[in-house]
Amino acid sequence: MPDGGAEAQSGDIQALAKGGRTNFLGFLLRLAARLPFLFIAGRLYGAEALGRFAYAVLVVEFAAQIATLGLKRGLAAQLARTSRPHAQVVADGLLVSFIASALAATLLMLVPEIMFPNSTAGEVDRLLPLVIFAVAGSDVALAALAYRFDIAATVRARSIIEPWTISITAWIFYYLTPDDGLILSYIASMVAAFIASIIPMLRNYGLPMGWQPRPLKLANMARRNAPLAAADAIEWGSRRLDLAVLGLFASPAVVGIYYIAQQVASLPQKLKTSFDPILGPVIARNLQSGKMAEIARQVSQVGFWIIAAQLGVALALGIPGEGVMGLVGPNFVGGTGALAFLLAAEVVAATAAVSEAALVYIARHRNLMISLAMLALQGGLSVALILTAQAMGLPPLFQAASVALALALALGFASIVKARLLSKLLGAPVNGWRWALVWAAAAATAVGWGFTKLPEWAELAFGIPAILGVYGWVIWQRGFGPEDRELFRTRKGSAE
């Protein structure tokens, strides 16, 4: 038993590490591709056009999130406990998400004011909801591939094809149709990502031979996944509620500046979300075997990896924050305060995110209630801080920093509560925090502060690599044990 158990545990850690390596590469690729889009959007289209675009995409992506019906994580559990051919189960998932997408798209096309509350929707704008099919379908297809540990497909679709498509087409469409360029480039990127998701899924699973739609089974799947879908929507909504609230109080230009800060800060978030596809199947399999302590160990292990990576990236982007925001345009520098709070929010959110990866399987309703409480706290704090800033007569961009601070505080609350609940349910400690993070952050901050005294080009060109280098060296020396270093070890010829 020790032999087989240790071998299985080692295999799970290796699978998690392999997914982590692949996704870290994907993060770097996405970073390289996303920055040109932010530069093009800020310099060519301007803050006001960005604010209008950001709100419309916010509504459409929320609808797409609901249309996946929790299958981004729930599909792993469906596949783990079924005796049906997996291709048929995936086909069920795609069909049910397309039905939900059709309902959402119809509503938004009939009432485009939901997407464009402060402006008139044009002909192209009215077609935007059709992209919901592509977003939801891509999510389900990539979840199916992740169940078989094919993370490379996610990297290709989300980190290469999607961001490079939106960057290149945004530049082209600006010269062809500047009024619709941002919307058209977004549609093009989502369609490209969908194609890049469906093709490998069909290669991996094959066509669903003998499959027939079963209405009752599909309704059952949707009902079973409702709590998970709600948790996913709340998790997603917590990262967009700040923009939605800000849009009610601030001008489109302030919303556009905040959107850029949000996009920069969301880059480290991809480090966390890219672990979801690989962590979900591993947890689902261990739950089937009743290995609760092993789940706690895996959640803590991945939690540390994510916190360590996100903290390093947050320091590298936050210390030279004025220079990073200034790349998009001089009028975006005022969003530096919001950027700092958003980057801090990504770090404190890591524990809640990895804890939720297990809670959605073993305590989905309690997890949902905690998420709802977090959302209510975030909304209340956002409004209270904005009104306080207005009462004190602070500049409009202080409102942007206010909603970012509210997000960080709410996510900190969720991290503490969810980690404690999971620890109690598993009967084992769940904690991704290590003191080595403090030493690494202190060393990186000292180095980064020195580079802020240099000209802006030198601060960015040399400061960011120096911050990451020092931080990574301290973490490697003082924080990483043998299992952590599995993340950086490759095995030739390993099929698993």
Short mmCIF file of C-alpha atoms in Angstrom, two decimals:
data_model
loop_
_atom_site.label_atom_id
_atom_site.label_comp_id
_atom_site.label_asym_id
_atom_site.label_seq_id
_atom_site.Cartn_x
_atom_site.Cartn_y
_atom_site.Cartn_z
CA MET A 1 0.00 0.00 0.00
CA PRO A 2 2.66 2.61 0.78
CA ASP A 3 4.28 1.78 -2.49
CA GLY A 4 1.15 2.19 -4.61
CA GLY A 5 -0.08 5.18 -2.60
CA ALA A 6 3.24 6.99 -2.81
CA GLU A 7 3.42 6.27 -6.52
CA ALA A 8 -0.08 7.70 -7.08
CA GLN A 9 0.71 10.78 -4.99
CA SER A 10 3.94 11.32 -6.88
CA GLY A 11 2.06 10.95 -10.17
CA ASP A 12 -0.49 13.58 -9.13
CA ILE A 13 2.23 16.04 -8.11
CA GLN A 14 4.01 15.38 -11.41
CA ALA A 15 0.76 16.00 -13.32
CA LEU A 16 0.18 19.24 -11.41
CA ALA A 17 3.79 20.28 -11.96
CA LYS A 18 3.62 19.49 -15.67
CA GLY A 19 0.44 21.55 -15.98
CA GLY A 20 2.09 24.34 -14.02
CA ARG A 21 5.15 24.39 -16.29
CA THR A 22 3.03 24.44 -19.42
CA ASN A 23 0.76 27.15 -18.07
CA PHE A 24 3.63 29.34 -16.86
CA LEU A 25 4.94 29.26 -20.43
CA GLY A 26 1.41 30.13 -21.53
CA PHE A 27 1.37 33.05 -19.11
CA LEU A 28 4.62 34.44 -20.56
CA LEU A 29 3.26 34.03 -24.10
CA ARG A 30 -0.01 35.69 -23.15
CA LEU A 31 1.86 38.57 -21.50
CA ALA A 32 3.92 39.11 -24.65
CA ALA A 33 0.78 39.10 -26.83
CA ARG A 34 -1.58 41.06 -24.56
CA LEU A 35 0.67 44.07 -24.03
CA PRO A 36 0.57 45.08 -27.74
CA PHE A 37 -3.25 45.11 -27.59
CA LEU A 38 -3.24 47.39 -24.53
CA PHE A 39 -0.74 49.68 -26.27
CA ILE A 40 -2.76 49.79 -29.51
CA ALA A 41 -6.09 50.24 -27.71
CA GLY A 42 -4.77 53.01 -25.45
CA ARG A 43 -2.72 54.92 -28.02
CA LEU A 44 -5.01 54.59 -31.06
CA TYR A 45 -8.55 54.25 -29.70
CA GLY A 46 -8.26 56.25 -26.45
CA ALA A 47 -9.66 55.93 -22.93
CA GLU A 48 -13.28 56.79 -23.79
CA ALA A 49 -13.63 54.19 -26.57
CA LEU A 50 -11.94 51.67 -24.28
CA GLY A 51 -14.46 52.39 -21.51
CA ARG A 52 -17.40 51.74 -23.86
CA PHE A 53 -15.76 48.56 -25.19
CA ALA A 54 -14.89 47.34 -21.69
CA TYR A 55 -18.48 47.58 -20.42
CA ALA A 56 -19.92 45.76 -23.45
CA VAL A 57 -17.38 42.93 -23.16
CA LEU A 58 -18.08 42.75 -19.42
CA VAL A 59 -21.76 42.00 -20.07
CA VAL A 60 -21.08 39.53 -22.90
CA GLU A 61 -18.45 37.57 -20.95
CA PHE A 62 -20.72 37.40 -17.91
CA ALA A 63 -23.43 35.89 -20.12
CA ALA A 64 -20.90 33.42 -21.56
CA GLN A 65 -19.73 32.49 -18.06
CA ILE A 66 -23.29 31.57 -17.09
CA ALA A 67 -23.79 29.72 -20.40
CA THR A 68 -20.98 27.28 -19.57
CA LEU A 69 -23.22 26.08 -16.70
CA GLY A 70 -20.25 25.28 -14.47
CA LEU A 71 -18.80 22.81 -16.97
CA LYS A 72 -15.36 24.43 -16.92
CA ARG A 73 -14.82 22.59 -13.65
CA GLY A 74 -17.89 20.33 -13.49
CA LEU A 75 -17.07 18.42 -16.67
CA ALA A 76 -14.15 16.67 -14.93
CA ALA A 77 -16.54 15.21 -12.32
CA GLN A 78 -19.00 14.14 -15.05
CA LEU A 79 -16.27 12.30 -16.96
CA ALA A 80 -14.77 10.72 -13.81
CA ARG A 81 -17.99 9.00 -12.75
CA THR A 82 -19.59 7.94 -16.05
CA SER A 83 -19.43 4.67 -17.94
CA ARG A 84 -20.68 6.26 -21.17
CA PRO A 85 -18.22 7.03 -23.98
CA HIS A 86 -16.50 10.28 -23.05
CA ALA A 87 -17.10 11.77 -26.50
CA GLN A 88 -20.86 11.57 -25.85
CA VAL A 89 -20.55 13.25 -22.44
CA VAL A 90 -18.54 16.10 -24.00
CA ALA A 91 -21.16 16.41 -26.75
CA ASP A 92 -23.85 16.72 -24.05
CA GLY A 93 -21.81 19.47 -22.41
CA LEU A 94 -21.36 21.41 -25.64
CA LEU A 95 -25.04 21.14 -26.54
CA VAL A 96 -26.30 22.28 -23.15
CA SER A 97 -23.88 25.24 -23.19
CA PHE A 98 -25.00 26.19 -26.73
CA ILE A 99 -28.67 26.14 -25.64
CA ALA A 100 -27.84 28.47 -22.74
CA SER A 101 -25.74 30.62 -25.11
CA ALA A 102 -28.69 30.96 -27.50
CA LEU A 103 -30.94 32.22 -24.69
CA ALA A 104 -28.34 34.73 -23.47
CA ALA A 105 -27.49 35.97 -26.99
CA THR A 106 -31.17 36.45 -27.87
CA LEU A 107 -31.78 38.56 -24.77
CA LEU A 108 -28.78 40.82 -25.40
CA MET A 109 -29.59 41.25 -29.10
CA LEU A 110 -33.15 42.25 -28.24
CA VAL A 111 -32.02 44.63 -25.48
CA PRO A 112 -28.57 45.96 -26.53
CA GLU A 113 -28.90 48.77 -23.96
CA ILE A 114 -27.71 46.24 -21.37
CA MET A 115 -24.32 46.25 -23.12
CA PHE A 116 -24.28 49.94 -24.06
CA PRO A 117 -26.13 51.81 -21.29
CA ASN A 118 -24.55 55.21 -22.03
CA SER A 119 -24.38 55.12 -25.83
CA THR A 120 -26.27 54.00 -28.92
CA ALA A 121 -25.59 50.49 -30.23
CA GLY A 122 -24.59 50.30 -33.91
CA GLU A 123 -25.15 47.42 -36.32
CA VAL A 124 -21.88 45.69 -35.44
CA ASP A 125 -22.51 46.22 -31.74
CA ARG A 126 -25.80 44.32 -32.00
CA LEU A 127 -23.96 41.27 -33.37
CA LEU A 128 -21.57 41.12 -30.43
CA PRO A 129 -23.75 38.70 -28.34
CA LEU A 130 -23.24 35.96 -30.98
CA VAL A 131 -19.69 35.62 -29.67
CA ILE A 132 -21.16 33.98 -26.53
CA PHE A 133 -21.35 30.68 -28.47
CA ALA A 134 -17.62 30.83 -29.19
CA VAL A 135 -16.59 31.75 -25.63
CA ALA A 136 -18.75 29.11 -23.92
CA GLY A 137 -17.95 26.40 -26.48
CA SER A 138 -14.24 27.03 -26.19
CA ASP A 139 -14.38 26.79 -22.38
CA VAL A 140 -16.16 23.42 -22.48
CA ALA A 141 -13.84 22.00 -25.16
CA LEU A 142 -10.73 23.05 -23.23
CA ALA A 143 -12.16 21.59 -20.00
CA ALA A 144 -12.59 18.26 -21.81
CA LEU A 145 -8.97 18.38 -23.02
CA ALA A 146 -7.72 19.26 -19.54
CA TYR A 147 -9.39 16.14 -18.14
CA ARG A 148 -6.91 14.19 -20.26
CA PHE A 149 -4.09 16.49 -19.15
CA ASP A 150 -3.83 18.20 -22.54
CA ILE A 151 -2.98 21.68 -21.22
CA ALA A 152 -1.01 22.60 -24.34
CA ALA A 153 -4.32 23.15 -26.17
CA THR A 154 -5.34 25.77 -23.58
CA VAL A 155 -1.99 27.50 -23.96
CA ARG A 156 -2.33 27.60 -27.74
CA ALA A 157 -5.91 28.86 -27.73
CA ARG A 158 -5.82 31.27 -24.78
CA SER A 159 -2.19 32.39 -24.66
CA ILE A 160 -1.19 32.54 -28.31
CA ILE A 161 -4.09 32.58 -30.75
CA GLU A 162 -6.61 34.67 -28.78
CA PRO A 163 -4.33 37.53 -27.60
CA TRP A 164 -2.32 37.78 -30.83
CA THR A 165 -5.52 37.81 -32.89
CA ILE A 166 -7.03 40.67 -30.89
CA SER A 167 -3.76 42.64 -31.01
CA ILE A 168 -3.24 42.28 -34.77
CA THR A 169 -6.88 42.80 -35.77
CA ALA A 170 -7.30 45.83 -33.44
CA TRP A 171 -4.47 47.51 -35.33
CA ILE A 172 -5.88 46.56 -38.77
CA PHE A 173 -9.49 47.50 -37.97
CA TYR A 174 -8.45 50.92 -36.63
CA TYR A 175 -7.53 51.94 -40.18
CA LEU A 176 -10.58 50.26 -41.76
CA THR A 177 -13.38 51.07 -39.31
CA PRO A 178 -12.14 52.89 -36.18
CA ASP A 179 -15.61 53.15 -34.61
CA ASP A 180 -16.12 49.35 -34.60
CA GLY A 181 -12.48 48.25 -34.50
CA LEU A 182 -12.30 47.15 -30.86
CA ILE A 183 -15.56 45.15 -31.02
CA LEU A 184 -14.59 43.47 -34.31
CA SER A 185 -11.13 42.56 -33.03
CA TYR A 186 -12.67 41.00 -29.91
CA ILE A 187 -15.10 38.93 -32.01
CA ALA A 188 -12.24 37.77 -34.26
CA SER A 189 -10.12 36.70 -31.28
CA MET A 190 -12.92 34.69 -29.64
CA VAL A 191 -13.82 32.90 -32.88
CA ALA A 192 -10.15 32.06 -33.48
CA ALA A 193 -9.82 30.68 -29.92
CA PHE A 194 -12.97 28.59 -30.41
CA ILE A 195 -11.60 27.00 -33.57
CA ALA A 196 -8.28 26.34 -31.81
CA SER A 197 -10.17 24.59 -28.97
CA ILE A 198 -12.61 22.48 -30.97
CA ILE A 199 -10.07 20.97 -33.40
CA PRO A 200 -7.81 19.37 -30.73
CA MET A 201 -10.89 18.28 -28.76
CA LEU A 202 -12.20 16.37 -31.79
CA ARG A 203 -8.74 14.88 -32.35
CA ASN A 204 -8.53 13.74 -28.73
CA TYR A 205 -12.07 12.42 -28.20
CA GLY A 206 -13.21 11.72 -31.74
CA LEU A 207 -16.74 12.15 -33.01
CA PRO A 208 -19.53 11.10 -30.59
CA MET A 209 -20.63 7.99 -32.52
CA GLY A 210 -24.15 6.86 -31.68
CA TRP A 211 -24.84 10.02 -29.66
CA GLN A 212 -28.34 11.43 -29.52
CA PRO A 213 -29.50 14.47 -27.57
CA ARG A 214 -31.32 13.40 -24.41
CA PRO A 215 -33.41 16.33 -23.13
CA LEU A 216 -33.95 14.89 -19.65
CA LYS A 217 -30.25 14.04 -19.24
CA LEU A 218 -29.28 17.52 -20.40
CA ALA A 219 -31.75 19.15 -18.00
CA ASN A 220 -30.33 16.97 -15.22
CA MET A 221 -26.78 18.04 -16.09
CA ALA A 222 -27.78 21.70 -15.98
CA ARG A 223 -29.59 21.26 -12.64
CA ARG A 224 -26.69 19.32 -11.05
CA ASN A 225 -24.20 21.95 -12.17
CA ALA A 226 -26.29 24.94 -11.03
CA PRO A 227 -24.36 25.55 -7.76
CA LEU A 228 -21.05 25.16 -9.57
CA ALA A 229 -22.20 27.48 -12.36
CA ALA A 230 -23.25 30.04 -9.76
CA ALA A 231 -19.88 29.75 -7.97
CA ASP A 232 -18.06 30.23 -11.28
CA ALA A 233 -20.23 33.23 -12.15
CA ILE A 234 -19.63 34.77 -8.72
CA GLU A 235 -15.87 34.15 -8.91
CA TRP A 236 -15.84 35.71 -12.38
CA GLY A 237 -18.18 38.51 -11.28
CA SER A 238 -15.98 39.42 -8.33
CA ARG A 239 -13.28 40.39 -10.85
CA ARG A 240 -15.72 42.50 -12.87
CA LEU A 241 -18.00 43.98 -10.21
CA ASP A 242 -15.42 46.71 -9.62
CA LEU A 243 -15.67 47.80 -13.27
CA ALA A 244 -19.48 47.57 -13.21
CA VAL A 245 -19.77 49.70 -10.05
CA LEU A 246 -17.21 52.20 -11.31
CA GLY A 247 -19.17 52.56 -14.55
CA LEU A 248 -22.19 53.75 -12.54
CA PHE A 249 -20.25 56.57 -10.88
CA ALA A 250 -17.38 57.55 -13.20
CA SER A 251 -17.01 58.82 -16.76
CA PRO A 252 -16.16 56.44 -19.64
CA ALA A 253 -12.61 57.84 -19.70
CA VAL A 254 -12.02 56.86 -16.04
CA VAL A 255 -13.54 53.44 -16.78
CA GLY A 256 -11.16 53.10 -19.75
CA ILE A 257 -8.11 53.93 -17.59
CA TYR A 258 -9.27 51.46 -14.93
CA TYR A 259 -9.82 48.83 -17.62
CA ILE A 260 -6.17 49.08 -18.66
CA ALA A 261 -5.04 48.70 -15.02
CA GLN A 262 -7.39 45.72 -14.69
CA GLN A 263 -6.01 44.08 -17.84
CA VAL A 264 -2.41 44.46 -16.65
CA ALA A 265 -3.31 43.12 -13.20
CA SER A 266 -5.26 40.20 -14.65
CA LEU A 267 -2.12 38.85 -16.30
CA PRO A 268 -0.92 37.20 -13.05
CA GLN A 269 -4.49 35.97 -12.50
CA LYS A 270 -4.01 33.73 -15.55
CA LEU A 271 -1.37 31.86 -13.54
CA LYS A 272 -4.11 30.79 -11.14
CA THR A 273 -6.87 30.10 -13.65
CA SER A 274 -4.57 28.03 -15.81
CA PHE A 275 -4.08 25.59 -12.91
CA ASP A 276 -7.84 25.02 -12.65
CA PRO A 277 -8.09 22.55 -15.54
CA ILE A 278 -5.33 20.31 -14.16
CA LEU A 279 -6.20 20.67 -10.44
CA GLY A 280 -9.89 19.84 -10.97
CA PRO A 281 -9.38 16.35 -12.47
CA VAL A 282 -6.72 15.46 -9.85
CA ILE A 283 -9.07 16.46 -7.01
CA ALA A 284 -12.00 14.62 -8.61
CA ARG A 285 -9.98 11.39 -8.84
CA ASN A 286 -8.74 11.62 -5.24
CA LEU A 287 -12.28 12.27 -4.01
CA GLN A 288 -13.40 9.07 -5.70
CA SER A 289 -10.67 7.27 -3.69
CA GLY A 290 -11.42 9.12 -0.43
CA LYS A 291 -7.89 10.58 -0.18
CA MET A 292 -8.80 13.72 1.79
CA ALA A 293 -5.35 14.39 3.27
CA GLU A 294 -3.84 14.08 -0.20
CA ILE A 295 -6.26 16.71 -1.53
CA ALA A 296 -5.22 19.09 1.28
CA ARG A 297 -1.57 18.54 0.41
CA GLN A 298 -2.16 19.18 -3.28
CA VAL A 299 -4.22 22.32 -2.66
CA SER A 300 -1.50 23.68 -0.34
CA GLN A 301 1.21 22.79 -2.85
CA VAL A 302 -0.51 24.46 -5.80
CA GLY A 303 -1.53 27.36 -3.56
CA PHE A 304 2.11 28.08 -2.76
CA TRP A 305 3.13 27.83 -6.41
CA ILE A 306 0.42 30.31 -7.41
CA ILE A 307 1.07 32.76 -4.55
CA ALA A 308 4.82 32.67 -5.23
CA ALA A 309 4.36 33.30 -8.96
CA GLN A 310 1.68 35.97 -8.54
CA LEU A 311 3.64 37.86 -5.88
CA GLY A 312 6.72 37.95 -8.12
CA VAL A 313 4.74 39.22 -11.10
CA ALA A 314 2.84 41.72 -8.90
CA LEU A 315 6.12 43.21 -7.64
CA ALA A 316 7.61 43.31 -11.16
CA LEU A 317 4.57 45.16 -12.56
CA GLY A 318 3.68 47.19 -9.47
CA ILE A 319 7.01 48.75 -8.43
CA PRO A 320 7.54 50.38 -11.87
CA GLY A 321 3.73 50.85 -12.13
CA GLU A 322 3.85 54.40 -13.48
CA GLY A 323 6.13 53.31 -16.30
CA VAL A 324 3.93 50.27 -17.09
CA MET A 325 0.75 52.39 -17.27
CA GLY A 326 2.61 55.12 -19.17
CA LEU A 327 3.39 52.66 -21.97
CA VAL A 328 -0.30 52.70 -22.90
CA GLY A 329 -0.37 56.49 -22.94
CA PRO A 330 0.50 59.45 -20.71
CA ASN A 331 -3.12 59.97 -19.62
CA PHE A 332 -3.20 56.42 -18.21
CA VAL A 333 -0.51 57.04 -15.57
CA GLY A 334 -3.21 58.22 -13.15
CA GLY A 335 -4.38 54.60 -12.88
CA THR A 336 -1.18 53.49 -11.09
CA GLY A 337 -2.86 53.49 -7.65
CA ALA A 338 -5.65 51.26 -8.94
CA LEU A 339 -3.05 48.97 -10.53
CA ALA A 340 -1.22 48.55 -7.19
CA PHE A 341 -4.40 47.51 -5.34
CA LEU A 342 -5.47 45.19 -8.18
CA LEU A 343 -2.10 43.41 -8.16
CA ALA A 344 -2.34 43.01 -4.38
CA ALA A 345 -5.84 41.57 -4.85
CA GLU A 346 -4.49 38.87 -7.17
CA VAL A 347 -2.00 37.73 -4.51
CA VAL A 348 -4.51 37.55 -1.65
CA ALA A 349 -7.06 35.81 -3.92
CA ALA A 350 -4.84 32.79 -4.59
CA THR A 351 -5.75 30.92 -1.38
CA ALA A 352 -9.49 31.37 -1.97
CA ALA A 353 -9.13 30.24 -5.57
CA VAL A 354 -7.29 26.97 -4.89
CA SER A 355 -9.50 26.21 -1.85
CA GLU A 356 -12.55 26.66 -4.05
CA ALA A 357 -11.14 24.13 -6.53
CA ALA A 358 -11.86 21.47 -3.88
CA LEU A 359 -14.89 23.08 -2.20
CA VAL A 360 -16.93 23.04 -5.42
CA TYR A 361 -16.83 19.23 -5.19
CA ILE A 362 -17.34 18.63 -1.45
CA ALA A 363 -19.21 21.70 -0.12
CA ARG A 364 -20.57 23.49 -3.14
CA HIS A 365 -23.49 25.15 -1.38
CA ARG A 366 -21.40 26.49 1.51
CA ASN A 367 -18.78 27.64 -0.96
CA LEU A 368 -21.53 29.44 -2.87
CA MET A 369 -22.75 31.21 0.27
CA ILE A 370 -19.22 32.39 1.12
CA SER A 371 -18.80 33.65 -2.45
CA LEU A 372 -22.10 35.53 -2.24
CA ALA A 373 -21.04 37.10 1.07
CA MET A 374 -17.74 38.14 -0.52
CA LEU A 375 -19.56 39.71 -3.47
CA ALA A 376 -21.91 41.61 -1.16
CA LEU A 377 -18.94 42.81 0.91
CA GLN A 378 -17.11 43.92 -2.24
CA GLY A 379 -20.13 45.78 -3.60
CA GLY A 380 -20.83 47.51 -0.28
CA LEU A 381 -17.20 48.52 0.24
CA SER A 382 -16.90 49.76 -3.37
CA VAL A 383 -19.90 52.09 -3.09
CA ALA A 384 -18.89 53.26 0.40
CA LEU A 385 -15.31 54.07 -0.64
CA ILE A 386 -16.40 55.84 -3.85
CA LEU A 387 -18.91 57.99 -1.95
CA THR A 388 -16.24 58.79 0.65
CA ALA A 389 -13.81 59.84 -2.10
CA GLN A 390 -16.50 62.04 -3.65
CA ALA A 391 -17.39 63.60 -0.29
CA MET A 392 -13.73 64.44 0.32
CA GLY A 393 -13.52 66.09 -3.12
CA LEU A 394 -10.77 63.75 -4.33
CA PRO A 395 -9.97 63.54 -8.09
CA PRO A 396 -12.07 61.05 -10.16
CA LEU A 397 -9.23 58.54 -10.43
CA PHE A 398 -9.38 58.07 -6.65
CA GLN A 399 -12.71 56.39 -7.31
CA ALA A 400 -10.89 53.86 -9.48
CA ALA A 401 -8.41 53.15 -6.66
CA SER A 402 -11.36 52.82 -4.24
CA VAL A 403 -13.02 49.94 -6.11
CA ALA A 404 -9.66 48.19 -6.46
CA LEU A 405 -9.07 48.43 -2.69
CA ALA A 406 -12.57 47.08 -2.03
CA LEU A 407 -11.79 44.08 -4.27
CA ALA A 408 -8.55 43.34 -2.39
CA LEU A 409 -10.27 43.46 1.01
CA ALA A 410 -13.17 41.25 -0.10
CA LEU A 411 -10.86 38.64 -1.65
CA GLY A 412 -8.78 38.60 1.53
CA PHE A 413 -11.93 37.80 3.51
CA ALA A 414 -12.84 34.98 1.11
CA SER A 415 -9.34 33.47 1.26
CA ILE A 416 -9.39 33.20 5.06
CA VAL A 417 -12.92 31.76 5.29
CA LYS A 418 -12.61 29.27 2.41
CA ALA A 419 -9.23 27.93 3.53
CA ARG A 420 -10.54 27.36 7.06
CA LEU A 421 -13.67 25.61 5.81
CA LEU A 422 -11.71 23.31 3.51
CA SER A 423 -9.19 22.50 6.24
CA LYS A 424 -12.06 21.50 8.56
CA LEU A 425 -13.76 19.32 5.93
CA LEU A 426 -10.57 17.52 4.90
CA GLY A 427 -9.28 17.13 8.44
CA ALA A 428 -5.89 18.43 7.36
CA PRO A 429 -4.28 21.90 7.19
CA VAL A 430 -4.65 23.90 3.98
CA ASN A 431 -2.12 26.70 3.72
CA GLY A 432 -0.09 27.94 0.77
CA TRP A 433 1.73 30.63 2.76
CA ARG A 434 5.46 30.35 3.56
CA TRP A 435 7.73 32.91 5.22
CA ALA A 436 10.18 32.70 2.33
CA LEU A 437 7.67 34.85 0.41
CA VAL A 438 8.39 37.76 2.79
CA TRP A 439 12.16 37.52 2.34
CA ALA A 440 11.84 37.27 -1.43
CA ALA A 441 9.43 40.22 -1.60
CA ALA A 442 11.68 42.36 0.62
CA ALA A 443 14.75 41.68 -1.53
CA ALA A 444 12.84 42.31 -4.78
CA THR A 445 11.34 45.55 -3.42
CA ALA A 446 14.76 46.88 -2.44
CA VAL A 447 16.14 46.14 -5.90
CA GLY A 448 13.06 47.55 -7.64
CA TRP A 449 13.15 50.78 -5.61
CA GLY A 450 16.69 51.36 -6.85
CA PHE A 451 15.60 51.04 -10.47
CA THR A 452 12.78 53.59 -10.04
CA LYS A 453 15.50 56.25 -9.77
CA LEU A 454 16.57 55.57 -13.36
CA PRO A 455 14.95 56.92 -16.56
CA GLU A 456 11.65 55.22 -17.36
CA TRP A 457 12.98 53.15 -20.28
CA ALA A 458 15.78 51.74 -18.09
CA GLU A 459 13.38 51.15 -15.20
CA LEU A 460 11.20 48.94 -17.42
CA ALA A 461 13.89 47.32 -19.55
CA PHE A 462 16.23 46.41 -16.69
CA GLY A 463 14.16 46.86 -13.54
CA ILE A 464 11.46 44.27 -14.29
CA PRO A 465 13.94 41.45 -15.12
CA ALA A 466 16.05 42.39 -12.06
CA ILE A 467 13.02 42.30 -9.74
CA LEU A 468 11.92 38.90 -11.09
CA GLY A 469 15.49 37.56 -10.98
CA VAL A 470 16.17 38.49 -7.35
CA TYR A 471 12.73 37.39 -6.22
CA GLY A 472 13.05 34.04 -8.03
CA TRP A 473 16.53 33.37 -6.63
CA VAL A 474 15.44 33.96 -3.00
CA ILE A 475 12.30 31.83 -3.42
CA TRP A 476 14.34 29.02 -4.97
CA GLN A 477 16.95 29.09 -2.21
CA ARG A 478 14.73 29.62 0.83
CA GLY A 479 11.23 28.52 -0.15
CA PHE A 480 11.38 25.59 -2.55
CA GLY A 481 11.63 22.01 -1.31
CA PRO A 482 11.96 18.81 -3.38
CA GLU A 483 8.26 18.69 -4.34
CA ASP A 484 8.27 22.37 -5.34
CA ARG A 485 11.23 21.77 -7.60
CA GLU A 486 9.16 19.12 -9.37
CA LEU A 487 7.57 22.11 -11.07
CA PHE A 488 10.81 22.76 -12.93
CA ARG A 489 11.77 19.15 -13.67
CA THR A 490 10.95 17.55 -17.00
CA ARG A 491 10.84 13.84 -17.67
CA LYS A 492 11.54 12.65 -21.17
CA GLY A 493 9.32 9.89 -22.34
CA SER A 494 6.83 10.27 -19.52
CA ALA A 495 3.38 9.57 -20.72
CA GLU A 496 1.70 10.76 -17.64
#
